[in-house]
Amino acid sequence: MSFDPWQYALGALAAFLIGFSKTGVPGAGILAVPLMAQVLGARLSVGATLPLLLLGDGFAVAFYRQHADWGWLRRIAPWVTGGLLVGAVALKVLGDLHLRADPLGPVIGVLILAMLALTLLRERLGDRLRPTSRVGTVLTGILAGFSTMVSNAAGPVMAVFMTAAGLPKERLLGTTAWTFLIFNVAKVPLLLLLTADNPAEPLFTASTLLFTGTLLPALGLGALAGRHLLPFVPERGFRVLVLGLSGLAAVRLIV
């Protein structure tokens, strides 16, 4: 598989946004999901994006590791694990269909639109949106696990949960960083097993992983930018732009 300059450009932008979201504006990373799907196709993008997320998680943990609240992480972890397994089953079923058009594209598009709606709902309702009850924790964990497994787009779900938990800013960042690092690592063997089970519909290939490797400098640049330039970024305008572009990209994946 060979790649054109526009694919490298969009991939580098996606990697930069992932790094920036891990250390700066968390919502920025959602745009990386449809960008990578446009570059590689929906199914291959799931595996190709994972190394970028792991490196971004590493930056976030390095910056905020001492601030994690392990009590909240233990509370939601079993349900996220369940969501990961449900997502793995969904990826297997969709892969076994062997359709000419990638059926995962519309699924990712719908999940992104759902995450955008959740982000807007959170901004409107604020503290009134509190998913930290027992039932809310179960549903949030399963949805987060499923969406991160299928589309790498669980950020808004976890943001709502962690914010509702009332954690101070640094503790919220530390807890979120460790949460995503742990569960992104857990996704690796599942995606490898799915690829070995159905090599005709892989989630990892040597070409896509090499492509991802060329994007790592852009991710590092984004992580440093998020850490040091955040006070100078007009956050509201930046978020509106990212959310708007994410919505357009999600609609394109659906249609």
CSV table of C-alpha atoms in Angstrom, one decimal:
chain,number,residue,atom,x,y,z
A,1,MET,CA,0.0,0.0,0.0
A,2,SER,CA,1.4,3.4,-1.0
A,3,PHE,CA,0.2,6.8,0.3
A,4,ASP,CA,-0.3,10.1,-1.4
A,5,PRO,CA,0.9,13.5,0.0
A,6,TRP,CA,-2.7,14.5,1.0
A,7,GLN,CA,-2.9,11.3,3.1
A,8,TYR,CA,0.3,12.2,5.0
A,9,ALA,CA,-1.0,15.7,5.5
A,10,LEU,CA,-4.4,14.6,6.9
A,11,GLY,CA,-2.6,11.9,9.0
A,12,ALA,CA,-0.2,14.5,10.4
A,13,LEU,CA,-3.1,16.8,11.3
A,14,ALA,CA,-4.9,13.9,13.1
A,15,ALA,CA,-1.7,13.0,15.0
A,16,PHE,CA,-1.1,16.6,16.0
A,17,LEU,CA,-4.7,16.9,17.3
A,18,ILE,CA,-4.4,13.7,19.3
A,19,GLY,CA,-1.2,15.0,21.0
A,20,PHE,CA,-2.8,18.4,21.6
A,21,SER,CA,-6.0,16.8,23.1
A,22,LYS,CA,-4.0,14.6,25.5
A,23,THR,CA,-2.2,17.6,27.1
A,24,GLY,CA,-4.3,20.6,26.2
A,25,VAL,CA,-7.9,20.7,24.9
A,26,PRO,CA,-9.4,17.3,25.4
A,27,GLY,CA,-12.2,17.7,22.8
A,28,ALA,CA,-9.7,18.3,20.0
A,29,GLY,CA,-8.9,14.6,19.6
A,30,ILE,CA,-12.4,13.6,18.3
A,31,LEU,CA,-11.6,15.2,14.9
A,32,ALA,CA,-8.7,12.8,14.5
A,33,VAL,CA,-11.1,9.8,14.2
A,34,PRO,CA,-12.9,10.8,11.0
A,35,LEU,CA,-9.6,12.2,9.5
A,36,MET,CA,-7.9,8.8,9.9
A,37,ALA,CA,-11.0,7.0,8.6
A,38,GLN,CA,-10.8,9.2,5.5
A,39,VAL,CA,-7.1,8.5,5.0
A,40,LEU,CA,-7.1,4.7,5.6
A,41,GLY,CA,-10.7,3.6,5.5
A,42,ALA,CA,-12.8,3.0,8.6
A,43,ARG,CA,-11.6,-0.5,9.6
A,44,LEU,CA,-7.9,0.0,9.1
A,45,SER,CA,-8.0,3.4,10.8
A,46,VAL,CA,-9.1,1.7,14.1
A,47,GLY,CA,-5.8,-0.2,14.4
A,48,ALA,CA,-3.6,2.5,12.8
A,49,THR,CA,-4.8,5.2,15.2
A,50,LEU,CA,-4.2,3.1,18.3
A,51,PRO,CA,-0.3,3.6,18.4
A,52,LEU,CA,-0.9,7.3,18.2
A,53,LEU,CA,-3.3,7.2,21.1
A,54,LEU,CA,-0.9,5.1,23.2
A,55,LEU,CA,1.9,7.6,22.7
A,56,GLY,CA,-0.4,10.5,23.4
A,57,ASP,CA,-1.5,8.7,26.6
A,58,GLY,CA,2.1,8.3,27.5
A,59,PHE,CA,2.7,12.0,27.3
A,60,ALA,CA,-0.5,12.7,29.4
A,61,VAL,CA,0.6,10.2,32.1
A,62,ALA,CA,4.1,11.7,32.2
A,63,PHE,CA,2.7,15.1,32.8
A,64,TYR,CA,-0.2,14.2,35.2
A,65,ARG,CA,0.6,10.7,36.6
A,66,GLN,CA,0.8,11.7,40.2
A,67,HIS,CA,-2.8,13.2,40.2
A,68,ALA,CA,-4.8,10.0,39.4
A,69,ASP,CA,-7.8,9.1,41.6
A,70,TRP,CA,-7.7,5.3,41.5
A,71,GLY,CA,-11.0,4.9,43.4
A,72,TRP,CA,-13.0,6.3,40.5
A,73,LEU,CA,-10.9,4.3,38.0
A,74,ARG,CA,-11.6,1.0,39.9
A,75,ARG,CA,-15.3,1.9,40.0
A,76,ILE,CA,-15.8,2.2,36.3
A,77,ALA,CA,-13.1,-0.3,35.1
A,78,PRO,CA,-15.3,-3.5,35.1
A,79,TRP,CA,-18.0,-1.8,32.9
A,80,VAL,CA,-15.4,-0.4,30.5
A,81,THR,CA,-14.0,-3.9,30.1
A,82,GLY,CA,-17.4,-5.2,29.3
A,83,GLY,CA,-17.9,-2.5,26.7
A,84,LEU,CA,-14.5,-3.5,25.1
A,85,LEU,CA,-15.7,-7.1,24.7
A,86,VAL,CA,-19.0,-6.0,23.2
A,87,GLY,CA,-17.1,-3.7,20.8
A,88,ALA,CA,-14.8,-6.6,19.9
A,89,VAL,CA,-17.8,-8.8,19.0
A,90,ALA,CA,-19.2,-6.0,16.9
A,91,LEU,CA,-15.9,-5.6,15.0
A,92,LYS,CA,-15.9,-9.4,14.3
A,93,VAL,CA,-19.5,-9.4,13.1
A,94,LEU,CA,-18.9,-6.4,10.8
A,95,GLY,CA,-15.7,-7.9,9.5
A,96,ASP,CA,-17.3,-11.3,8.7
A,97,LEU,CA,-19.9,-9.6,6.5
A,98,HIS,CA,-17.3,-9.1,3.8
A,99,LEU,CA,-19.3,-6.3,2.1
A,100,ARG,CA,-17.9,-4.3,-0.8
A,101,ALA,CA,-18.3,-1.0,1.2
A,102,ASP,CA,-16.8,-0.9,4.6
A,103,PRO,CA,-19.8,-1.2,7.0
A,104,LEU,CA,-17.7,0.3,9.9
A,105,GLY,CA,-17.7,3.8,8.3
A,106,PRO,CA,-21.3,4.6,9.0
A,107,VAL,CA,-21.0,3.1,12.5
A,108,ILE,CA,-18.0,5.4,13.3
A,109,GLY,CA,-19.9,8.3,11.8
A,110,VAL,CA,-22.9,7.7,14.0
A,111,LEU,CA,-20.8,7.2,17.1
A,112,ILE,CA,-18.9,10.5,16.4
A,113,LEU,CA,-22.2,12.4,16.1
A,114,ALA,CA,-23.4,10.8,19.3
A,115,MET,CA,-20.2,12.0,21.1
A,116,LEU,CA,-20.7,15.5,19.7
A,117,ALA,CA,-24.3,15.5,20.9
A,118,LEU,CA,-23.1,14.4,24.3
A,119,THR,CA,-20.5,17.2,24.4
A,120,LEU,CA,-23.1,19.8,23.6
A,121,LEU,CA,-25.5,18.4,26.1
A,122,ARG,CA,-22.8,18.5,28.8
A,123,GLU,CA,-22.0,22.2,28.0
A,124,ARG,CA,-25.7,23.0,28.2
A,125,LEU,CA,-26.6,21.0,31.4
A,126,GLY,CA,-23.4,21.4,33.3
A,127,ASP,CA,-23.6,19.8,36.7
A,128,ARG,CA,-27.2,18.6,36.1
A,129,LEU,CA,-25.7,15.9,33.9
A,130,ARG,CA,-24.5,13.4,36.5
A,131,PRO,CA,-23.9,9.9,35.3
A,132,THR,CA,-22.1,8.8,38.5
A,133,SER,CA,-25.0,6.9,40.1
A,134,ARG,CA,-24.6,3.1,40.0
A,135,VAL,CA,-26.8,2.7,36.9
A,136,GLY,CA,-25.1,5.7,35.3
A,137,THR,CA,-21.6,4.3,36.0
A,138,VAL,CA,-22.6,1.0,34.4
A,139,LEU,CA,-24.0,2.6,31.3
A,140,THR,CA,-21.2,5.1,31.0
A,141,GLY,CA,-18.5,2.4,31.3
A,142,ILE,CA,-20.1,0.1,28.7
A,143,LEU,CA,-20.6,3.0,26.3
A,144,ALA,CA,-17.0,4.2,26.8
A,145,GLY,CA,-15.6,0.7,26.3
A,146,PHE,CA,-17.7,0.0,23.2
A,147,SER,CA,-17.0,3.4,21.5
A,148,THR,CA,-13.3,3.3,22.2
A,149,MET,CA,-13.0,-0.3,20.8
A,150,VAL,CA,-15.0,0.4,17.7
A,151,SER,CA,-14.0,3.9,16.9
A,152,ASN,CA,-11.4,5.3,19.3
A,153,ALA,CA,-13.9,8.0,20.3
A,154,ALA,CA,-14.7,7.6,24.0
A,155,GLY,CA,-13.3,10.9,25.1
A,156,PRO,CA,-16.6,12.8,25.5
A,157,VAL,CA,-18.2,9.9,27.5
A,158,MET,CA,-15.3,9.8,30.0
A,159,ALA,CA,-15.1,13.6,30.1
A,160,VAL,CA,-18.8,13.8,31.3
A,161,PHE,CA,-18.2,11.0,33.9
A,162,MET,CA,-15.0,12.5,35.3
A,163,THR,CA,-16.4,16.0,35.4
A,164,ALA,CA,-19.5,14.8,37.2
A,165,ALA,CA,-17.3,13.1,39.7
A,166,GLY,CA,-16.3,16.5,40.9
A,167,LEU,CA,-12.5,15.9,40.6
A,168,PRO,CA,-10.2,18.9,40.6
A,169,LYS,CA,-8.7,19.8,37.2
A,170,GLU,CA,-5.3,18.1,37.7
A,171,ARG,CA,-6.8,15.0,39.3
A,172,LEU,CA,-9.3,14.8,36.5
A,173,LEU,CA,-6.5,15.0,33.9
A,174,GLY,CA,-4.4,12.4,35.8
A,175,THR,CA,-7.3,10.0,36.2
A,176,THR,CA,-8.4,10.3,32.5
A,177,ALA,CA,-4.8,9.8,31.4
A,178,TRP,CA,-4.3,6.6,33.3
A,179,THR,CA,-7.8,5.4,32.2
A,180,PHE,CA,-7.1,5.7,28.5
A,181,LEU,CA,-3.6,4.3,28.7
A,182,ILE,CA,-4.8,1.2,30.5
A,183,PHE,CA,-7.7,0.5,28.2
A,184,ASN,CA,-5.9,1.4,25.0
A,185,VAL,CA,-3.2,-1.1,26.0
A,186,ALA,CA,-6.0,-3.7,26.6
A,187,LYS,CA,-7.3,-3.1,23.1
A,188,VAL,CA,-4.0,-4.2,21.4
A,189,PRO,CA,-4.4,-8.0,21.9
A,190,LEU,CA,-8.1,-7.9,21.0
A,191,LEU,CA,-7.4,-6.1,17.7
A,192,LEU,CA,-4.5,-8.5,17.0
A,193,LEU,CA,-6.8,-11.5,17.6
A,194,LEU,CA,-9.5,-10.1,15.4
A,195,THR,CA,-6.9,-9.5,12.6
A,196,ALA,CA,-5.6,-13.1,13.0
A,197,ASP,CA,-9.1,-14.5,13.0
A,198,ASN,CA,-10.0,-12.6,9.7
A,199,PRO,CA,-6.9,-11.7,7.8
A,200,ALA,CA,-9.1,-10.7,4.8
A,201,GLU,CA,-10.5,-7.8,6.9
A,202,PRO,CA,-7.5,-6.7,9.0
A,203,LEU,CA,-7.3,-4.0,11.7
A,204,PHE,CA,-3.5,-3.9,11.5
A,205,THR,CA,-1.2,-4.2,8.5
A,206,ALA,CA,2.5,-3.6,8.1
A,207,SER,CA,1.8,-0.7,5.7
A,208,THR,CA,-0.6,1.1,8.0
A,209,LEU,CA,1.7,0.7,11.0
A,210,LEU,CA,4.6,2.1,9.0
A,211,PHE,CA,2.3,5.0,8.0
A,212,THR,CA,1.5,5.6,11.6
A,213,GLY,CA,5.2,5.6,12.5
A,214,THR,CA,5.8,8.6,10.1
A,215,LEU,CA,3.1,10.6,12.1
A,216,LEU,CA,4.7,10.3,15.5
A,217,PRO,CA,6.7,13.5,15.3
A,218,ALA,CA,3.5,15.4,14.6
A,219,LEU,CA,1.9,13.8,17.7
A,220,GLY,CA,4.9,14.8,19.8
A,221,LEU,CA,4.6,18.4,18.5
A,222,GLY,CA,0.9,18.5,19.3
A,223,ALA,CA,1.5,17.2,22.9
A,224,LEU,CA,4.2,19.9,23.5
A,225,ALA,CA,1.9,22.5,22.0
A,226,GLY,CA,-1.0,21.5,24.2
A,227,ARG,CA,1.2,21.7,27.3
A,228,HIS,CA,2.9,25.0,26.6
A,229,LEU,CA,0.6,27.0,24.2
A,230,LEU,CA,-2.8,26.3,25.7
A,231,PRO,CA,-2.9,29.7,27.5
A,232,PHE,CA,-2.6,31.5,24.2
A,233,VAL,CA,-5.2,29.4,22.3
A,234,PRO,CA,-8.7,30.9,22.0
A,235,GLU,CA,-10.2,27.7,23.5
A,236,ARG,CA,-13.9,28.3,22.7
A,237,GLY,CA,-13.3,29.2,19.1
A,238,PHE,CA,-11.0,26.3,18.6
A,239,ARG,CA,-13.5,23.9,20.1
A,240,VAL,CA,-16.3,25.2,17.9
A,241,LEU,CA,-14.1,24.7,14.8
A,242,VAL,CA,-13.1,21.2,15.9
A,243,LEU,CA,-16.7,20.1,16.7
A,244,GLY,CA,-18.0,21.6,13.5
A,245,LEU,CA,-15.4,19.9,11.3
A,246,SER,CA,-15.9,16.6,13.2
A,247,GLY,CA,-19.7,16.7,12.5
A,248,LEU,CA,-19.1,17.3,8.8
A,249,ALA,CA,-16.6,14.5,8.6
A,250,ALA,CA,-18.9,12.1,10.5
A,251,VAL,CA,-21.8,12.9,8.1
A,252,ARG,CA,-19.4,12.1,5.2
A,253,LEU,CA,-18.6,8.7,6.7
A,254,ILE,CA,-22.3,7.9,7.0
A,255,VAL,CA,-23.3,8.9,3.5
